[in-house]
Amino acid sequence: MAPIVSDIFERARIAVRALVDFGEGLFSPTVRLGVTGLSRAGKTVFITALLHGLVRGGRFPVFTALAQGRIARAYLVPQPDDAVPRFDYENHVQALVNERAWPDSTRRISELRLIIEYQTASGRMRTLTVDIVDYPGEWLLDLPLLTTSYEAWAKESLALSRDGPRRAIAAAWHRELATLNPMAAADEPAVVAAAQHYTEYLRACRDERYALSLLPPGRFLMPGDLAGSPALTFIPLDLPAEGRAAEGSLWAMMRRRYEAYKDVVVRPFFRDHFARLDRQIVLVDVLAALNAGPDAVRDLERALGSILGCFDIGRKTLLSPLFSPRVDRVLFAATKADHMHHSNHDRLEAILARMVERAAEGAKIAGAQADVIALAAVRATREAEVRRGGEVLPAIIGTPAAGEQAGGQTFDGEREIALFPGDLPADPKRVFASGPEGFTGINGGSHDEAAFRFLRFRPPRLTHAMDGTPTLPHIRLDRALEFLIGDRLQ
Ligand SMILES: Nc1nc2c(ncn2[C@@H]2O[C@H](COP(=O)(O)OP(=O)(O)OP(=O)(O)O)[C@@H](O)[C@H]2O)c(=O)[nH]1
Ligand SMILES: [Mg+2]
């Protein structure tokens, strides 16, 4: 009974919050934009580039309100929640623009509020408030835990760890697991050690060679200020098919901590942020998964499926905004498209479309608008044609980050190179398949690292607009903006 009662209670809390949000929205129209994505998907860069483009004026020909000159001003104001730190916009911009450096991995949640003063199509002045939250991508993986019991989670996590490339990575941890008896009395030092080794296994899975995405609990990888607390000290146990968790047993202790983790960490995160969204962009680093091979691609597909299943996506009805906040537009975006020549962007989109097929269909059936694009929030490369033999190949030019390696050389972070990134398969199905019918790599290489890896490029050298402000180049960021908020600026 307990989970059902707590579910009803949780829904009531979400509904009350929605009512407050709805009331505030009557006075000042607000869009809560969810920027969703696993770790390194490109959330922080996307938010920074979007704000920069709006506040400083980017080149956004497809974003109608700006292109038609109807945006009078866009500026940042203090965010609504006093308990949440502010998104470090100024520092991220300064790093991108002046140091040509990407932001660090996000370690905690942060928030920002943007006000857009615009003229409606009929000439009236209005304002639109846009609230955006940034958070560590790892935390997203926790959402599916909300509907999973400890026993089901343990079973699934162990099955996963015995499958594909995870099996070898998990070998040491499996040996340790075999020494733990779920029915025996709980022994704290043994649990702490086992949780540490389990975390090391999760971290190794995330290594870019494997790029595996299904790795909850997310705070094990990015604990924020919860590092070392009991709610973070549990592991999946090899449980017997029959039997109960006796009081005082290791099993009972693990189950209690797992539930505490959901109560203390996952539910508040979901309630305060995800349950309030109006619009959503789901950023996916498809290319990193392609880099690592079909196991990583299938893993990413599963992770996205289980995460997207947690969102309430669908059209608002007259009453629904009061009781059930809903996402009525969702955009799936393959990020870092500047790693491929534009002739491959359609293929990149097609691969992502296939990966999120079920979620996108579900959204449409529920009455929401859904679309898929390939974008680069900050375009780090430009295009050129390179002659190789008698052939002219479409290439990209950029500055590989210091320490990146290719073809036996290590780059210094200053020198530009031209690179032929190769082609994605015309049939998106191939990237999910192993074996002969599978896709063997963008550079035509094998799954060996060197042939297969993308180079990380530094942010671009910037051009300055007429008034001296630098503009960040991008690919289709304006199209994303038009889809996400264009209709609210009519
Ligand atoms: N070339 C290129 N690289 C990008 C772009 N966006 C992100 N990246 C790269 O991807 C990395 C991760 O981007 P972030 O925006 O920090 O990713 P995130 O989703 O915020 O990641 P977490 O904070 O770890 O959850 C960056 O350090 C860049 O190397 C882009 O538009 N173009
Ligand atoms: Mg980030």
PDB file of N, CA and C in Angstrom, residues 100-137:
ATOM      1  N   ARG A 100      38.127  30.556 -25.312  1.00  0.00           N
ATOM      2  CA  ARG A 100      37.800  29.454 -26.214  1.00  0.00           C
ATOM      3  C   ARG A 100      37.831  28.131 -25.460  1.00  0.00           C
ATOM      4  N   ALA A 101      37.179  28.107 -24.293  1.00  0.00           N
ATOM      5  CA  ALA A 101      37.128  26.886 -23.473  1.00  0.00           C
ATOM      6  C   ALA A 101      35.680  26.512 -23.191  1.00  0.00           C
ATOM      7  N   TRP A 102      35.386  25.208 -23.195  1.00  0.00           N
ATOM      8  CA  TRP A 102      34.029  24.738 -22.882  1.00  0.00           C
ATOM      9  C   TRP A 102      33.817  24.781 -21.373  1.00  0.00           C
ATOM     10  N   PRO A 103      32.570  24.865 -20.923  1.00  0.00           N
ATOM     11  CA  PRO A 103      32.328  24.825 -19.474  1.00  0.00           C
ATOM     12  C   PRO A 103      32.681  23.456 -18.902  1.00  0.00           C
ATOM     13  N   ASP A 104      32.950  23.431 -17.581  1.00  0.00           N
ATOM     14  CA  ASP A 104      33.201  22.150 -16.913  1.00  0.00           C
ATOM     15  C   ASP A 104      31.906  21.370 -16.797  1.00  0.00           C
ATOM     16  N   SER A 105      32.034  20.086 -16.486  1.00  0.00           N
ATOM     17  CA  SER A 105      30.869  19.256 -16.197  1.00  0.00           C
ATOM     18  C   SER A 105      30.087  19.886 -15.040  1.00  0.00           C
ATOM     19  N   THR A 106      28.773  19.895 -15.161  1.00  0.00           N
ATOM     20  CA  THR A 106      27.951  20.539 -14.141  1.00  0.00           C
ATOM     21  C   THR A 106      27.886  19.666 -12.882  1.00  0.00           C
ATOM     22  N   ARG A 107      28.085  20.292 -11.706  1.00  0.00           N
ATOM     23  CA  ARG A 107      28.124  19.508 -10.462  1.00  0.00           C
ATOM     24  C   ARG A 107      26.910  19.729  -9.592  1.00  0.00           C
ATOM     25  N   ARG A 108      26.130  20.751  -9.878  1.00  0.00           N
ATOM     26  CA  ARG A 108      24.967  21.011  -9.031  1.00  0.00           C
ATOM     27  C   ARG A 108      23.886  21.690  -9.885  1.00  0.00           C
ATOM     28  N   ILE A 109      22.714  21.768  -9.319  1.00  0.00           N
ATOM     29  CA  ILE A 109      21.603  22.367 -10.057  1.00  0.00           C
ATOM     30  C   ILE A 109      21.753  23.892 -10.058  1.00  0.00           C
ATOM     31  N   SER A 110      21.321  24.549 -11.102  1.00  0.00           N
ATOM     32  CA  SER A 110      21.295  26.012 -11.122  1.00  0.00           C
ATOM     33  C   SER A 110      20.152  26.467 -12.033  1.00  0.00           C
ATOM     34  N   GLU A 111      19.834  27.748 -11.934  1.00  0.00           N
ATOM     35  CA  GLU A 111      18.605  28.214 -12.583  1.00  0.00           C
ATOM     36  C   GLU A 111      18.801  29.634 -13.102  1.00  0.00           C
ATOM     37  N   LEU A 112      18.049  29.981 -14.117  1.00  0.00           N
ATOM     38  CA  LEU A 112      18.123  31.349 -14.623  1.00  0.00           C
ATOM     39  C   LEU A 112      16.769  31.781 -15.174  1.00  0.00           C
ATOM     40  N   ARG A 113      16.478  33.079 -15.040  1.00  0.00           N
ATOM     41  CA  ARG A 113      15.222  33.605 -15.588  1.00  0.00           C
ATOM     42  C   ARG A 113      15.540  34.680 -16.618  1.00  0.00           C
ATOM     43  N   LEU A 114      14.902  34.537 -17.764  1.00  0.00           N
ATOM     44  CA  LEU A 114      15.116  35.473 -18.860  1.00  0.00           C
ATOM     45  C   LEU A 114      13.786  36.165 -19.153  1.00  0.00           C
ATOM     46  N   ILE A 115      13.852  37.486 -19.362  1.00  0.00           N
ATOM     47  CA  ILE A 115      12.636  38.212 -19.741  1.00  0.00           C
ATOM     48  C   ILE A 115      12.804  38.680 -21.188  1.00  0.00           C
ATOM     49  N   ILE A 116      11.806  38.388 -21.998  1.00  0.00           N
ATOM     50  CA  ILE A 116      11.845  38.861 -23.384  1.00  0.00           C
ATOM     51  C   ILE A 116      10.737  39.901 -23.564  1.00  0.00           C
ATOM     52  N   GLU A 117      11.115  41.122 -23.913  1.00  0.00           N
ATOM     53  CA  GLU A 117      10.116  42.155 -24.231  1.00  0.00           C
ATOM     54  C   GLU A 117       9.927  42.147 -25.736  1.00  0.00           C
ATOM     55  N   TYR A 118       8.721  41.928 -26.177  1.00  0.00           N
ATOM     56  CA  TYR A 118       8.503  41.790 -27.620  1.00  0.00           C
ATOM     57  C   TYR A 118       7.215  42.488 -28.042  1.00  0.00           C
ATOM     58  N   GLN A 119       7.131  42.651 -29.336  1.00  0.00           N
ATOM     59  CA  GLN A 119       5.945  43.261 -29.911  1.00  0.00           C
ATOM     60  C   GLN A 119       5.124  42.140 -30.543  1.00  0.00           C
ATOM     61  N   THR A 120       3.851  42.079 -30.243  1.00  0.00           N
ATOM     62  CA  THR A 120       3.027  41.032 -30.857  1.00  0.00           C
ATOM     63  C   THR A 120       2.844  41.345 -32.343  1.00  0.00           C
ATOM     64  N   ALA A 121       2.325  40.351 -33.063  1.00  0.00           N
ATOM     65  CA  ALA A 121       2.113  40.545 -34.497  1.00  0.00           C
ATOM     66  C   ALA A 121       1.183  41.743 -34.738  1.00  0.00           C
ATOM     67  N   SER A 122       0.285  42.009 -33.737  1.00  0.00           N
ATOM     68  CA  SER A 122      -0.637  43.140 -33.922  1.00  0.00           C
ATOM     69  C   SER A 122      -0.081  44.448 -33.343  1.00  0.00           C
ATOM     70  N   GLY A 123       1.202  44.422 -32.917  1.00  0.00           N
ATOM     71  CA  GLY A 123       1.853  45.676 -32.546  1.00  0.00           C
ATOM     72  C   GLY A 123       1.851  46.029 -31.066  1.00  0.00           C
ATOM     73  N   ARG A 124       1.235  45.195 -30.214  1.00  0.00           N
ATOM     74  CA  ARG A 124       1.224  45.486 -28.763  1.00  0.00           C
ATOM     75  C   ARG A 124       2.520  45.021 -28.105  1.00  0.00           C
ATOM     76  N   MET A 125       2.988  45.739 -27.067  1.00  0.00           N
ATOM     77  CA  MET A 125       4.188  45.303 -26.348  1.00  0.00           C
ATOM     78  C   MET A 125       3.798  44.314 -25.247  1.00  0.00           C
ATOM     79  N   ARG A 126       4.552  43.246 -25.139  1.00  0.00           N
ATOM     80  CA  ARG A 126       4.288  42.203 -24.144  1.00  0.00           C
ATOM     81  C   ARG A 126       5.625  41.691 -23.593  1.00  0.00           C
ATOM     82  N   THR A 127       5.554  40.953 -22.486  1.00  0.00           N
ATOM     83  CA  THR A 127       6.773  40.277 -22.020  1.00  0.00           C
ATOM     84  C   THR A 127       6.506  38.779 -21.865  1.00  0.00           C
ATOM     85  N   LEU A 128       7.526  38.012 -22.112  1.00  0.00           N
ATOM     86  CA  LEU A 128       7.477  36.571 -21.873  1.00  0.00           C
ATOM     87  C   LEU A 128       8.637  36.229 -20.938  1.00  0.00           C
ATOM     88  N   THR A 129       8.323  35.476 -19.879  1.00  0.00           N
ATOM     89  CA  THR A 129       9.368  35.034 -18.940  1.00  0.00           C
ATOM     90  C   THR A 129       9.762  33.608 -19.301  1.00  0.00           C
ATOM     91  N   VAL A 130      11.062  33.364 -19.391  1.00  0.00           N
ATOM     92  CA  VAL A 130      11.527  32.001 -19.688  1.00  0.00           C
ATOM     93  C   VAL A 130      12.403  31.543 -18.522  1.00  0.00           C
ATOM     94  N   ASP A 131      12.008  30.462 -17.878  1.00  0.00           N
ATOM     95  CA  ASP A 131      12.805  29.893 -16.788  1.00  0.00           C
ATOM     96  C   ASP A 131      13.535  28.646 -17.293  1.00  0.00           C
ATOM     97  N   ILE A 132      14.832  28.598 -17.014  1.00  0.00           N
ATOM     98  CA  ILE A 132      15.629  27.448 -17.468  1.00  0.00           C
ATOM     99  C   ILE A 132      16.449  26.920 -16.292  1.00  0.00           C
ATOM    100  N   VAL A 133      16.529  25.616 -16.192  1.00  0.00           N
ATOM    101  CA  VAL A 133      17.314  24.985 -15.117  1.00  0.00           C
ATOM    102  C   VAL A 133      18.407  24.132 -15.740  1.00  0.00           C
ATOM    103  N   ASP A 134      19.591  24.178 -15.160  1.00  0.00           N
ATOM    104  CA  ASP A 134      20.687  23.317 -15.602  1.00  0.00           C
ATOM    105  C   ASP A 134      21.050  22.390 -14.439  1.00  0.00           C
ATOM    106  N   TYR A 135      21.445  21.179 -14.733  1.00  0.00           N
ATOM    107  CA  TYR A 135      21.731  20.195 -13.666  1.00  0.00           C
ATOM    108  C   TYR A 135      22.691  19.170 -14.253  1.00  0.00           C
ATOM    109  N   PRO A 136      23.356  18.379 -13.386  1.00  0.00           N
ATOM    110  CA  PRO A 136      24.249  17.348 -13.909  1.00  0.00           C
ATOM    111  C   PRO A 136      23.445  16.261 -14.623  1.00  0.00           C
ATOM    112  N   GLY A 137      23.851  15.918 -15.836  1.00  0.00           N
ATOM    113  CA  GLY A 137      23.096  14.951 -16.635  1.00  0.00           C
ATOM    114  C   GLY A 137      22.924  13.598 -15.958  1.00  0.00           C
TER     115      GLY A 137
END
